[in-house]
PDB file of C-alpha atoms in Angstrom:
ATOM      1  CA  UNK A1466      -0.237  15.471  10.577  1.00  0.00           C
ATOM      2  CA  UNK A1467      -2.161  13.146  12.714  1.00  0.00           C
ATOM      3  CA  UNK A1468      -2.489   9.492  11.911  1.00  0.00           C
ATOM      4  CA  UNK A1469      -5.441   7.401  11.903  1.00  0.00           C
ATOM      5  CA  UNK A1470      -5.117   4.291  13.659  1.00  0.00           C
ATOM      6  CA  UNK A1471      -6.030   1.200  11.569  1.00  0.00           C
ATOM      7  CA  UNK A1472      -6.014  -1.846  13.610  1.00  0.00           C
ATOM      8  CA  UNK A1473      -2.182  -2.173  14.285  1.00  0.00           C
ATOM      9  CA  UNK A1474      -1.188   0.447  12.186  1.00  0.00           C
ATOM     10  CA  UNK A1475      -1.254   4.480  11.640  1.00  0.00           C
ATOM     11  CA  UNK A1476      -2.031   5.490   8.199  1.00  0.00           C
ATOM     12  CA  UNK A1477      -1.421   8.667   6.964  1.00  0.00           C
ATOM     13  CA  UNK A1478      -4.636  10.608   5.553  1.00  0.00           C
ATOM     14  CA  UNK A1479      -3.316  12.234   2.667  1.00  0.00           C
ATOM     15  CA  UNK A1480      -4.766  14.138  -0.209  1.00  0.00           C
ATOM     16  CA  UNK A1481      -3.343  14.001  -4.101  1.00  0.00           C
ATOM     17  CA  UNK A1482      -1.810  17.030  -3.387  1.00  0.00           C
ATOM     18  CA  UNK A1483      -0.481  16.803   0.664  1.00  0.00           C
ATOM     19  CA  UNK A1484       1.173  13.647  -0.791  1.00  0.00           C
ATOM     20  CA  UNK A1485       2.798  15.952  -3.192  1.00  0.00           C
ATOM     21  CA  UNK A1486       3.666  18.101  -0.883  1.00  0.00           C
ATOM     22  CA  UNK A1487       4.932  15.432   1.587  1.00  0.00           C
ATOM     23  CA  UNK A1488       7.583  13.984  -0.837  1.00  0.00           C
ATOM     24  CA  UNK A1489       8.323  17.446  -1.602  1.00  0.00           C
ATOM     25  CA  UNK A1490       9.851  17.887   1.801  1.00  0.00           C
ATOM     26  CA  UNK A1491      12.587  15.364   0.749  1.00  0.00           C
ATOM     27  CA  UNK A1492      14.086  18.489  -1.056  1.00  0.00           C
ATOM     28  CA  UNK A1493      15.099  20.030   1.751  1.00  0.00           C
ATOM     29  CA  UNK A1494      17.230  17.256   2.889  1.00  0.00           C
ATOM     30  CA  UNK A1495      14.508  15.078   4.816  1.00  0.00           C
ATOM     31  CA  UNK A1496      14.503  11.206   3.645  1.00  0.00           C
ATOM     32  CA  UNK A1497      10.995  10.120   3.423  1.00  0.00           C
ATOM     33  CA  UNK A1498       9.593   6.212   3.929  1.00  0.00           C
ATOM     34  CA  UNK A1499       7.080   5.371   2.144  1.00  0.00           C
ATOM     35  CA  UNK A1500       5.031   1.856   2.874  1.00  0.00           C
ATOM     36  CA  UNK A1501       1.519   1.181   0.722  1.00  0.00           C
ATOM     37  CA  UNK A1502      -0.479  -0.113   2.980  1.00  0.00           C
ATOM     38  CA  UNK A1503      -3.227  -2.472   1.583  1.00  0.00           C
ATOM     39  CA  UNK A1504      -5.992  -4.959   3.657  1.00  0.00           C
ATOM     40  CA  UNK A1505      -3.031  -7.598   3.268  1.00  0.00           C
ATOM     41  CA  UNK A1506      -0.740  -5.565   5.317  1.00  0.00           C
ATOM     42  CA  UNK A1507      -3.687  -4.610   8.106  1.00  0.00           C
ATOM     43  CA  UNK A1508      -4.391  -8.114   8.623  1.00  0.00           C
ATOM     44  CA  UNK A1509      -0.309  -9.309   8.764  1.00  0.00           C
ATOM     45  CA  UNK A1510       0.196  -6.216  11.345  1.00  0.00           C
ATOM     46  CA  UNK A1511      -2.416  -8.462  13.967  1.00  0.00           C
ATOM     47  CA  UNK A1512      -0.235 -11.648  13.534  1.00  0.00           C
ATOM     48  CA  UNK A1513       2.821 -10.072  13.220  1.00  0.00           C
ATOM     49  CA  UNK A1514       4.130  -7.740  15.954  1.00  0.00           C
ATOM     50  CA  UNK A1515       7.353  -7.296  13.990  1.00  0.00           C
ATOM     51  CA  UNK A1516       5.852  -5.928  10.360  1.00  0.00           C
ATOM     52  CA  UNK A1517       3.601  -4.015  12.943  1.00  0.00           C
ATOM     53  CA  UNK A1518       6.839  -2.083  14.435  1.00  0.00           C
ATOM     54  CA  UNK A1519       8.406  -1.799  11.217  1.00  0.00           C
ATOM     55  CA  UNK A1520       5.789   0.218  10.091  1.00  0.00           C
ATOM     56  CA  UNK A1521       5.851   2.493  12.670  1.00  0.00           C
ATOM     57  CA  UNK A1522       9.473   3.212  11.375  1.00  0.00           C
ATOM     58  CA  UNK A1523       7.950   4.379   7.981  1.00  0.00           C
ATOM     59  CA  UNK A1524       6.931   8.532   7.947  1.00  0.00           C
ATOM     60  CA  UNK A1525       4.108   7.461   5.273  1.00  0.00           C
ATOM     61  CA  UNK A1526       1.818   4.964   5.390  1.00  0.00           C
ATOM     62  CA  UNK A1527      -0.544   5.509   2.721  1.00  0.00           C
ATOM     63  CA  UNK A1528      -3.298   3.707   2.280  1.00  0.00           C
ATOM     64  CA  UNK A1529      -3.514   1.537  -0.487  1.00  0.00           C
ATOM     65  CA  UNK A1530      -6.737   0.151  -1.629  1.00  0.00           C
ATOM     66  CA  UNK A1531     -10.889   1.267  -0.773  1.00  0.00           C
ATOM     67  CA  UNK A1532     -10.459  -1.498   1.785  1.00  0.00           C
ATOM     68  CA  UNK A1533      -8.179   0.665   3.916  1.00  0.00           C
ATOM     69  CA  UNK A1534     -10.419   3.537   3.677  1.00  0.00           C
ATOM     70  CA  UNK A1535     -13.198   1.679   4.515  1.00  0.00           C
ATOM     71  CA  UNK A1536     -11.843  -0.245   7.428  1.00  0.00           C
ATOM     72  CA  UNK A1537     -10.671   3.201   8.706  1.00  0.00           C
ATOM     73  CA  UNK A1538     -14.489   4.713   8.294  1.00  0.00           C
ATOM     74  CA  UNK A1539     -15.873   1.545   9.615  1.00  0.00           C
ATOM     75  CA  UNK A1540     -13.885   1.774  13.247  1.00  0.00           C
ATOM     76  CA  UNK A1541     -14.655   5.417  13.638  1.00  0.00           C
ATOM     77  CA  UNK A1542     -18.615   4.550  13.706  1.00  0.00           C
ATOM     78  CA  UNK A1543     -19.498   5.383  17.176  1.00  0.00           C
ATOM     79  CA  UNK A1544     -21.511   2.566  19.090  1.00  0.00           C
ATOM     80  CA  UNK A1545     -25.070   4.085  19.932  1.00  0.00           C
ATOM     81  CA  UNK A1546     -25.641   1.038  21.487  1.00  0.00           C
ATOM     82  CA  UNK A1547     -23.648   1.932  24.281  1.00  0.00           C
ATOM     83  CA  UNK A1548     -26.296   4.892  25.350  1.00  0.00           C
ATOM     84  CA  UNK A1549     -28.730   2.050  25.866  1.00  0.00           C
ATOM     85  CA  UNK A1550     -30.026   0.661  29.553  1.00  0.00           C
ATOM     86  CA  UNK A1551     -30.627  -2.848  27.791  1.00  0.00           C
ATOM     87  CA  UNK A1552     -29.873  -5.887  29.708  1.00  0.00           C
ATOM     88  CA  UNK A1553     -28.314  -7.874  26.696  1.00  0.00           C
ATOM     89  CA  UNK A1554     -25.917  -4.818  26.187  1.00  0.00           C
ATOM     90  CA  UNK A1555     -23.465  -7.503  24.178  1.00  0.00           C
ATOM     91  CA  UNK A1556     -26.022  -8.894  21.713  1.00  0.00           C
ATOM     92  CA  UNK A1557     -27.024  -4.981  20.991  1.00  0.00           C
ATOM     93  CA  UNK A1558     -23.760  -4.290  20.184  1.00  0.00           C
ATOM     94  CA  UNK A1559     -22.973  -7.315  18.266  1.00  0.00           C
ATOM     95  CA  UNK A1560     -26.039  -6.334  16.042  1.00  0.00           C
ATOM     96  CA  UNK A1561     -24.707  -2.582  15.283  1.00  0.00           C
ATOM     97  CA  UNK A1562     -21.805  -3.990  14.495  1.00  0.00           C
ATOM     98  CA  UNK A1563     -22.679  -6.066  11.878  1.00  0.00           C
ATOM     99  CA  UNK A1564     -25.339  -3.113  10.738  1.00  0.00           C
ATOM    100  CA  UNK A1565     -22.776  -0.356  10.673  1.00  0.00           C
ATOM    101  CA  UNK A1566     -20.069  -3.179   8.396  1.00  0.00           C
ATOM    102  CA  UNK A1567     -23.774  -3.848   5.687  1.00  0.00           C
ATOM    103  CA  UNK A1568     -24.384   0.237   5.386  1.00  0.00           C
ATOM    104  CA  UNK A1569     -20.553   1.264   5.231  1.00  0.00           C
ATOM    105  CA  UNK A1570     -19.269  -1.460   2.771  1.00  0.00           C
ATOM    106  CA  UNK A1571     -22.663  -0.944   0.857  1.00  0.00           C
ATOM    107  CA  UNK A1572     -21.527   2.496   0.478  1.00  0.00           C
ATOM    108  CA  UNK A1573     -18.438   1.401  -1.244  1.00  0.00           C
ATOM    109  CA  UNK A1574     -21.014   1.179  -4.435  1.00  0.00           C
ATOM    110  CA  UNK A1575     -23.809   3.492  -3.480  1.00  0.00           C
ATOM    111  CA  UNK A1576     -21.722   6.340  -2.189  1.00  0.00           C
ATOM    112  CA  UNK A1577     -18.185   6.242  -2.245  1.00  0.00           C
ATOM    113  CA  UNK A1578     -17.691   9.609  -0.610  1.00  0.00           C
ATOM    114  CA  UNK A1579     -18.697   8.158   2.754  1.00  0.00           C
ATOM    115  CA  UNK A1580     -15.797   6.636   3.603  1.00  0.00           C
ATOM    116  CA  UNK A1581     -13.414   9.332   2.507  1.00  0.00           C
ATOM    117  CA  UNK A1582     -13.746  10.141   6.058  1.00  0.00           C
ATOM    118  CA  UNK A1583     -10.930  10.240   8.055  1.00  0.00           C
ATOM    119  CA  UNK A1584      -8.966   9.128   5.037  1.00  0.00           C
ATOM    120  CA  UNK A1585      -9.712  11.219   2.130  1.00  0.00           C
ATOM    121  CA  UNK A1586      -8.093   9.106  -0.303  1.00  0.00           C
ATOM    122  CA  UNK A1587      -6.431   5.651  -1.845  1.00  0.00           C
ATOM    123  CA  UNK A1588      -3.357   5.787  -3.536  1.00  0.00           C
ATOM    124  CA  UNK A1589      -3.176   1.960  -5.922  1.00  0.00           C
ATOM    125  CA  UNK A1590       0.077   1.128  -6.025  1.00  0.00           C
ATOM    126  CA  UNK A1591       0.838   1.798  -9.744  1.00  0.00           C
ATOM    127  CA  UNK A1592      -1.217   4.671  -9.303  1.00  0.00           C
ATOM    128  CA  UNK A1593       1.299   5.850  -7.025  1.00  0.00           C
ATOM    129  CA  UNK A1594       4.583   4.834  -8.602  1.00  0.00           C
ATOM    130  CA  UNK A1595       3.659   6.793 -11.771  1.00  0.00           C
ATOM    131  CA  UNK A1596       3.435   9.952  -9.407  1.00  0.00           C
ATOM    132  CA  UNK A1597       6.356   9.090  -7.542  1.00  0.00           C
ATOM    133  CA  UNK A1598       7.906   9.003 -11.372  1.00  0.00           C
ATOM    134  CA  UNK A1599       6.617  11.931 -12.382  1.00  0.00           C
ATOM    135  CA  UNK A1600       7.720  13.659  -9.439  1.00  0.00           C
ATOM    136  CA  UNK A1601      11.236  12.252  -9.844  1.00  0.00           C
ATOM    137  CA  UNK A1602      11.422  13.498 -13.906  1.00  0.00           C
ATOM    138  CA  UNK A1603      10.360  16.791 -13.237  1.00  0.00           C
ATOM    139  CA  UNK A1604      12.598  17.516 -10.558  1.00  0.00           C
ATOM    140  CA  UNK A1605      15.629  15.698 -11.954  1.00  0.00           C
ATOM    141  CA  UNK A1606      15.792  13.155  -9.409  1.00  0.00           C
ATOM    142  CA  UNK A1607      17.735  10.086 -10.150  1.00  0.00           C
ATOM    143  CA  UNK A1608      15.866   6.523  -9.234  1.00  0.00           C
ATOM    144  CA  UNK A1609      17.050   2.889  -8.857  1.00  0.00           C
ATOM    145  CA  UNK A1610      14.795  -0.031  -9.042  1.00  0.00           C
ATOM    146  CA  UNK A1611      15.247  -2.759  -7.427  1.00  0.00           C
ATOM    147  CA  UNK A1612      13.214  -6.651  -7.210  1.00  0.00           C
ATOM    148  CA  UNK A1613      11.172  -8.505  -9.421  1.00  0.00           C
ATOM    149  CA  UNK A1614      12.587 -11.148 -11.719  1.00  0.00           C
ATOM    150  CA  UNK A1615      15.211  -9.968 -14.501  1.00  0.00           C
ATOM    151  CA  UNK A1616      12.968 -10.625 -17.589  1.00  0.00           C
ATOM    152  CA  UNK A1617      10.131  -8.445 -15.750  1.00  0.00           C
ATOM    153  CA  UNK A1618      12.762  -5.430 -14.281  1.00  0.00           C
ATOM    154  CA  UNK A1619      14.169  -5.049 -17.537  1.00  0.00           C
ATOM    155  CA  UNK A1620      10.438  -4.189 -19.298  1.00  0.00           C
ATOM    156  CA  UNK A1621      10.123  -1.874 -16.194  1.00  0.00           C
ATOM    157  CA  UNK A1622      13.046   0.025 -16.779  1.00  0.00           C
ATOM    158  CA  UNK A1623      12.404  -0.207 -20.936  1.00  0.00           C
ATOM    159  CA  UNK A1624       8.156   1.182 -20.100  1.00  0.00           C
ATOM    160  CA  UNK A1625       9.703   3.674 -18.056  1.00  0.00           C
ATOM    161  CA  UNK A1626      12.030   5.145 -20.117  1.00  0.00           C
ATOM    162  CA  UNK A1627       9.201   5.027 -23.161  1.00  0.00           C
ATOM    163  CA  UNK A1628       6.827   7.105 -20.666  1.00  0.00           C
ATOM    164  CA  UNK A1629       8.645   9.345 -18.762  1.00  0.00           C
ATOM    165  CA  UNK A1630      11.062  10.370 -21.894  1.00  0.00           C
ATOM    166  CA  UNK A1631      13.985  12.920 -18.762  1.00  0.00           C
ATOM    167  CA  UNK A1632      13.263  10.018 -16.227  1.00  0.00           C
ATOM    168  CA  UNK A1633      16.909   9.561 -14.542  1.00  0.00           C
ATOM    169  CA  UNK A1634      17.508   5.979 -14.160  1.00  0.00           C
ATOM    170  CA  UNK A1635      20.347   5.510 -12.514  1.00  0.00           C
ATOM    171  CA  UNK A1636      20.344   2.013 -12.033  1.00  0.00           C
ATOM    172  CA  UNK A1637      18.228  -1.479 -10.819  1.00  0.00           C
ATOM    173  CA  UNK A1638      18.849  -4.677  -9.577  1.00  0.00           C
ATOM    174  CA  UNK A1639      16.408  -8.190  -9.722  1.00  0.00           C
ATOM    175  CA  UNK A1640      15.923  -9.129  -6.659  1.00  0.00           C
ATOM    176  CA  UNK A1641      17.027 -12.332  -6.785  1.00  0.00           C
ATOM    177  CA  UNK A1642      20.244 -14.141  -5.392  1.00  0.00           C
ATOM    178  CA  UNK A1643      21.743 -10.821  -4.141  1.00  0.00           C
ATOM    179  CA  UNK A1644      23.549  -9.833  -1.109  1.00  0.00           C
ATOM    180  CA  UNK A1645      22.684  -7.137   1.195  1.00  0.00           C
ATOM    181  CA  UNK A1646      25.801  -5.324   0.810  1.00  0.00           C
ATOM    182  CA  UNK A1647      26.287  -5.857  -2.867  1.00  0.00           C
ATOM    183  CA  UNK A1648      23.210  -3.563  -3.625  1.00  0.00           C
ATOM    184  CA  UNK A1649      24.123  -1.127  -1.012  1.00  0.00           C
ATOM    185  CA  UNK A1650      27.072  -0.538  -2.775  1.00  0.00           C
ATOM    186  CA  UNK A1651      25.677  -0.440  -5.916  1.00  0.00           C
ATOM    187  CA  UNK A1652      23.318   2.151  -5.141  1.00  0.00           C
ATOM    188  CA  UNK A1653      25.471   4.384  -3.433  1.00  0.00           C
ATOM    189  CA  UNK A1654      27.770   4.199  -6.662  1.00  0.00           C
ATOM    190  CA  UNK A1655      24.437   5.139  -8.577  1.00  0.00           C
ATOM    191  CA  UNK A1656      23.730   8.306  -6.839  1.00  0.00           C
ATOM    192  CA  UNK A1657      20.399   7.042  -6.948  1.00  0.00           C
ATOM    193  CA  UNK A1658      17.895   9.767  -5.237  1.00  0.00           C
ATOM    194  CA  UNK A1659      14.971   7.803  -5.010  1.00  0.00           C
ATOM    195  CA  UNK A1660      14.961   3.656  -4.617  1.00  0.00           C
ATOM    196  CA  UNK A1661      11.879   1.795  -5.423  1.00  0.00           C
ATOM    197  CA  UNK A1662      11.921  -1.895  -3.579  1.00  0.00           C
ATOM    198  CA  UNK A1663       9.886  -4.286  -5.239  1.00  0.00           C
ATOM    199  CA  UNK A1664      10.814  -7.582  -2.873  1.00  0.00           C
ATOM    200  CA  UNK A1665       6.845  -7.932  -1.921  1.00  0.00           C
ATOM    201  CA  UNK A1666       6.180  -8.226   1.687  1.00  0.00           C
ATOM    202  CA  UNK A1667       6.961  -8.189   4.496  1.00  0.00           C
ATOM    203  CA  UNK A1668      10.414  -8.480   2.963  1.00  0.00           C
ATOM    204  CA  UNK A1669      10.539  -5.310   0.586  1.00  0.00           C
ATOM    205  CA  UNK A1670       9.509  -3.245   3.858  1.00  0.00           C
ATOM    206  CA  UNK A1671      12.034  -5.109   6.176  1.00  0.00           C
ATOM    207  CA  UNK A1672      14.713  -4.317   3.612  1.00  0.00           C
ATOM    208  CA  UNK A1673      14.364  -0.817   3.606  1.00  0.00           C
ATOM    209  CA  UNK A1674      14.244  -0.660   7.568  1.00  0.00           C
ATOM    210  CA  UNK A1675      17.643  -2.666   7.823  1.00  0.00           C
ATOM    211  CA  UNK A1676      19.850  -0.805   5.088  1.00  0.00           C
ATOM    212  CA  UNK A1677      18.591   2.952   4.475  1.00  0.00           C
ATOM    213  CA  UNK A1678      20.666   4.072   6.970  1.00  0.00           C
ATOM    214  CA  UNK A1679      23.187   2.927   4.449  1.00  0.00           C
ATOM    215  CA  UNK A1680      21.730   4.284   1.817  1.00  0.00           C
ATOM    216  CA  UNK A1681      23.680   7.467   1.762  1.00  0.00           C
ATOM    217  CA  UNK A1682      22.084   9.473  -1.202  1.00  0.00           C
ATOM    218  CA  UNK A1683      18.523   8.207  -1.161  1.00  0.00           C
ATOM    219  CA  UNK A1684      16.109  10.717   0.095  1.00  0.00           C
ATOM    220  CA  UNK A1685      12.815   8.968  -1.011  1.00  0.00           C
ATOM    221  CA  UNK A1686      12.318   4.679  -0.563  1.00  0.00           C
ATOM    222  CA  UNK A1687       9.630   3.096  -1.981  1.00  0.00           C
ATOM    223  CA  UNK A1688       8.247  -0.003  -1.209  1.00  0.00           C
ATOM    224  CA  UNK A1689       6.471  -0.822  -4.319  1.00  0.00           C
ATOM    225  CA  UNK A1690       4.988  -4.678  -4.482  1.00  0.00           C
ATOM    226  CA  UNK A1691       3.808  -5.849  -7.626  1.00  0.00           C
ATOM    227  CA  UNK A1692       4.030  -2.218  -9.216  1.00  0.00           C
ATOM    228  CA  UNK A1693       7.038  -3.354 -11.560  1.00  0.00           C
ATOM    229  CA  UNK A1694       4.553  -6.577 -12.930  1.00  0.00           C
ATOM    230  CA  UNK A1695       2.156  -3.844 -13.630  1.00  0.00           C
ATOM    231  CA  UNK A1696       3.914  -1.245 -15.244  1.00  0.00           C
ATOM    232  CA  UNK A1697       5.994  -4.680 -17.095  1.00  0.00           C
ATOM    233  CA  UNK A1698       2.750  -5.320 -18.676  1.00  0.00           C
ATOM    234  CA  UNK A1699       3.104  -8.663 -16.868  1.00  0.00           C
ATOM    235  CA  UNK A1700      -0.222  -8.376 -15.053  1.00  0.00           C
ATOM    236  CA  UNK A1701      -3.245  -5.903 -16.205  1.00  0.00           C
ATOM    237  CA  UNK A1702      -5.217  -3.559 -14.594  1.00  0.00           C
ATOM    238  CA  UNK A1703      -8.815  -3.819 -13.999  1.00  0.00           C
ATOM    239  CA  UNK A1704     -10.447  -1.606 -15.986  1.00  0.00           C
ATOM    240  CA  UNK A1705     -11.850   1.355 -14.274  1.00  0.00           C
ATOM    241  CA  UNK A1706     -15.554   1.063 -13.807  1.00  0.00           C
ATOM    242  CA  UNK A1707     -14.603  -1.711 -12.029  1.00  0.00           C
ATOM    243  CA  UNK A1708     -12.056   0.028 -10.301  1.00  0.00           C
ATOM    244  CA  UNK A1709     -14.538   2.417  -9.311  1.00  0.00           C
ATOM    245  CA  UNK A1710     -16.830   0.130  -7.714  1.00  0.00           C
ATOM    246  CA  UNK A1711     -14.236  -1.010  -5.277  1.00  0.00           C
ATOM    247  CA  UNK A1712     -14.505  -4.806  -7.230  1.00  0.00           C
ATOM    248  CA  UNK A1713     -10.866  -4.723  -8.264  1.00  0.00           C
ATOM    249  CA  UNK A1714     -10.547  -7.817  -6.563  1.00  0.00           C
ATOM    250  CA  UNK A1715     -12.382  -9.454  -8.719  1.00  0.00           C
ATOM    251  CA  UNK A1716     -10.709  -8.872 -11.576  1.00  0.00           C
ATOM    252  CA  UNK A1717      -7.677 -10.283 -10.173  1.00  0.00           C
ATOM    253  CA  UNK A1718      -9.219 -13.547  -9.204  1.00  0.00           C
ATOM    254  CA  UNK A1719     -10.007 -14.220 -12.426  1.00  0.00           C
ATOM    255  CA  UNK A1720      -8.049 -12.328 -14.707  1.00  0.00           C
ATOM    256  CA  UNK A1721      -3.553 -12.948 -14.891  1.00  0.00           C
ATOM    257  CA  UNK A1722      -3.797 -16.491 -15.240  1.00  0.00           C
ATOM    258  CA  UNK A1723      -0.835 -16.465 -17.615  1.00  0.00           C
ATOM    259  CA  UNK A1724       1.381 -15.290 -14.761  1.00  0.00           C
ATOM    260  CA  UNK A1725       3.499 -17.330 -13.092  1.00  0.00           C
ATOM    261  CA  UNK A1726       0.595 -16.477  -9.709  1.00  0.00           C
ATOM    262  CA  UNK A1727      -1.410 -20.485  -9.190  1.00  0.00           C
ATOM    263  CA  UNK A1728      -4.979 -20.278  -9.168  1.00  0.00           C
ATOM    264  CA  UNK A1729      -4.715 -21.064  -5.354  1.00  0.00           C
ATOM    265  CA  UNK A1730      -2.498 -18.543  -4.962  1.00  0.00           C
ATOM    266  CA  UNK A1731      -5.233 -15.959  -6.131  1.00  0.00           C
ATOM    267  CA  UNK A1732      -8.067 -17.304  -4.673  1.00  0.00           C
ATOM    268  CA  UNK A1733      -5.941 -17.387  -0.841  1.00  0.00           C
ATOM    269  CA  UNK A1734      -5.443 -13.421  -1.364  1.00  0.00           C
ATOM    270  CA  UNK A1735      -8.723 -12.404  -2.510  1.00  0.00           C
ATOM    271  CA  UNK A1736      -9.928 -14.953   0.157  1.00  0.00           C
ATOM    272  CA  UNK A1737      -7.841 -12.864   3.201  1.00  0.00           C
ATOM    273  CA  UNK A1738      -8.023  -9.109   1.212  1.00  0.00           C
ATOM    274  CA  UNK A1739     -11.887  -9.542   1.260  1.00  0.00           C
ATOM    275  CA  UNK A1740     -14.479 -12.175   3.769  1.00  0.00           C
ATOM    276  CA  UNK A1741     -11.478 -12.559   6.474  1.00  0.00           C
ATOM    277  CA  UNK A1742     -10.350  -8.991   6.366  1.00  0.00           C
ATOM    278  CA  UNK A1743     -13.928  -7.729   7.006  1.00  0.00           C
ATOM    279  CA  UNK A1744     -14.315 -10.683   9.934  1.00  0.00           C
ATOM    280  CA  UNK A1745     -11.372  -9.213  11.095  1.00  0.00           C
ATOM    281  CA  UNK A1746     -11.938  -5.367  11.132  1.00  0.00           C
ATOM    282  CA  UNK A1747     -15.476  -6.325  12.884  1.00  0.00           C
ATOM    283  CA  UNK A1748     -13.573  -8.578  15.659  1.00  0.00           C
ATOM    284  CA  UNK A1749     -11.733  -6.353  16.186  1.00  0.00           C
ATOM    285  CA  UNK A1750     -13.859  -3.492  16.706  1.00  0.00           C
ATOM    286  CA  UNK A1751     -16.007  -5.160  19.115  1.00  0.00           C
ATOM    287  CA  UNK A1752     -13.046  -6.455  20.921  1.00  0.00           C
ATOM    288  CA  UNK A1753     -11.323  -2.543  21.135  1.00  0.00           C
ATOM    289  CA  UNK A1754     -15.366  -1.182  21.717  1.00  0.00           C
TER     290      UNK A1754
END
């Protein structure tokens, strides 16, 4: 399947139902990588020629967020501009730009469908664990999870069990104070089938590169982010009209405040993930024009 090129890295347009067909390959003995790709990681993959490569190492990388798929609509916008015999070619240019980023993110609210083009669809990170779980209970897959403080991994594991009644947990690990090789060895003694790395990143996604070939019964790894604070019940979801509207960011600016997350904290993300990520996709499709 051909990737789409997102500033430094190639996300994988994928369907509800290639995905599923994707991690289905993993069956037949192929060990899948799977990396969520949000604005967050788009914007670390310019600064960063390491998490960059990384990625590259990854067979999925799904995009994660409206952002992505917007970005990804908003760079394949052709320049008419550049058909043009005037003079001030670069101010012309400048001004589509900043045109073609008003109509597409406008369209986020007004018409969502236009930029499901060339990436048909987000997968939110909880969103996508719950498949991944799904997946894993109805074909008898065993998982591990590993990361996120104890307190929070524990009410994971308990939510899981409570929703996904023939889940096969086979075991999971905070991921705090550990040693490389003391999980490796813990989940080969698991069995585990499918790992889900909940580190945040880079670090959950620079795990995975250094140890899966270690891994020696893991045919699926995850990296999952804040999935496990979700599905805890530390953190809440927006609720879904807002979801809808692409203004999930919102919500987390102001909502979570009992969570150990400072105010500055949440203010810096939503900061990069929305103003500097656009300024950023625009640079750096006039500097690529």
């Amino acid at each position: 399947m051909k990737k789409i090129k997102v500033l430094n890295v190639d996300i994988t347009p994928l369907t509800k139902e290639q995905l599923n067909g994707e991690i289905r390959g993993s069956l037949k003995g192929k060990r899948i990588l799977i990396s969520k790709v949000n604005s967050e990681f788009l914007l670390r993959s310019l600064k960063s020629e390491e998490f960059a490569t990384t990625l590259e190492k990854f067979d999925l990388n799904v995009a994660d967020g409206i952002g992505v798929l917007w970005a990804a609509k908003y760079l394949s916008l052709p320049f008419l501009s550049k058909k043009s015999r005037i003079t001030n070619f670069k101010l012309l240019i400048t001004i589509e730009a900043v045109c073609q980023m008003v109509y597409s993110g406008a369209s986020l609210v007004f018409y969502p469908k236009y930029c499901r083009y060339p990436i048909p669809e987000a997968f939110r990170g909880v969103d996508m664990m719950h498949l991944m779980l799904d997946f894993a209970e109805k074909e008898k897959l065993s998982v591990y999870l590993f990361g996120a403080p104890k307190e929070t991994l524990e009410k994971t594991v308990e939510n899981i069990r409570n929703d996904f009644k023939n889940i096969l947990i086979a075991g999971s690990r905070n991921g705090y104070d550990f040693k490389d090789e003391e999980i490796v060895k813990a989940i080969n003694d698991s069995g585990a089938e499918i790992i889900f790395v909940a580190l945040g990143s880079p670090q959950q996604e620079y795990w995975i590169r250094d140890n899966i070939s270690k891994l020696n019964s893991i045919k699926i790894a995850v990296g999952e982010g804040g999935s496990f604070n979700f599905i805890a019940g530390t953190y809440k979801r927006a609720p879904r009209w807002m979801r809808t509207l692409a203004i999930e960011w919102l919500w987390r600016l102001f909502a979570n405040k009992n969570t150990t997350t400072t105010e500055k904290s949440r203010i810096s993300r939503v900061w990069k993930a929305v103003p500097v990520f656009i300024y950023q996709v625009v640079r750096f499709k006039l500097k690529n024009k």
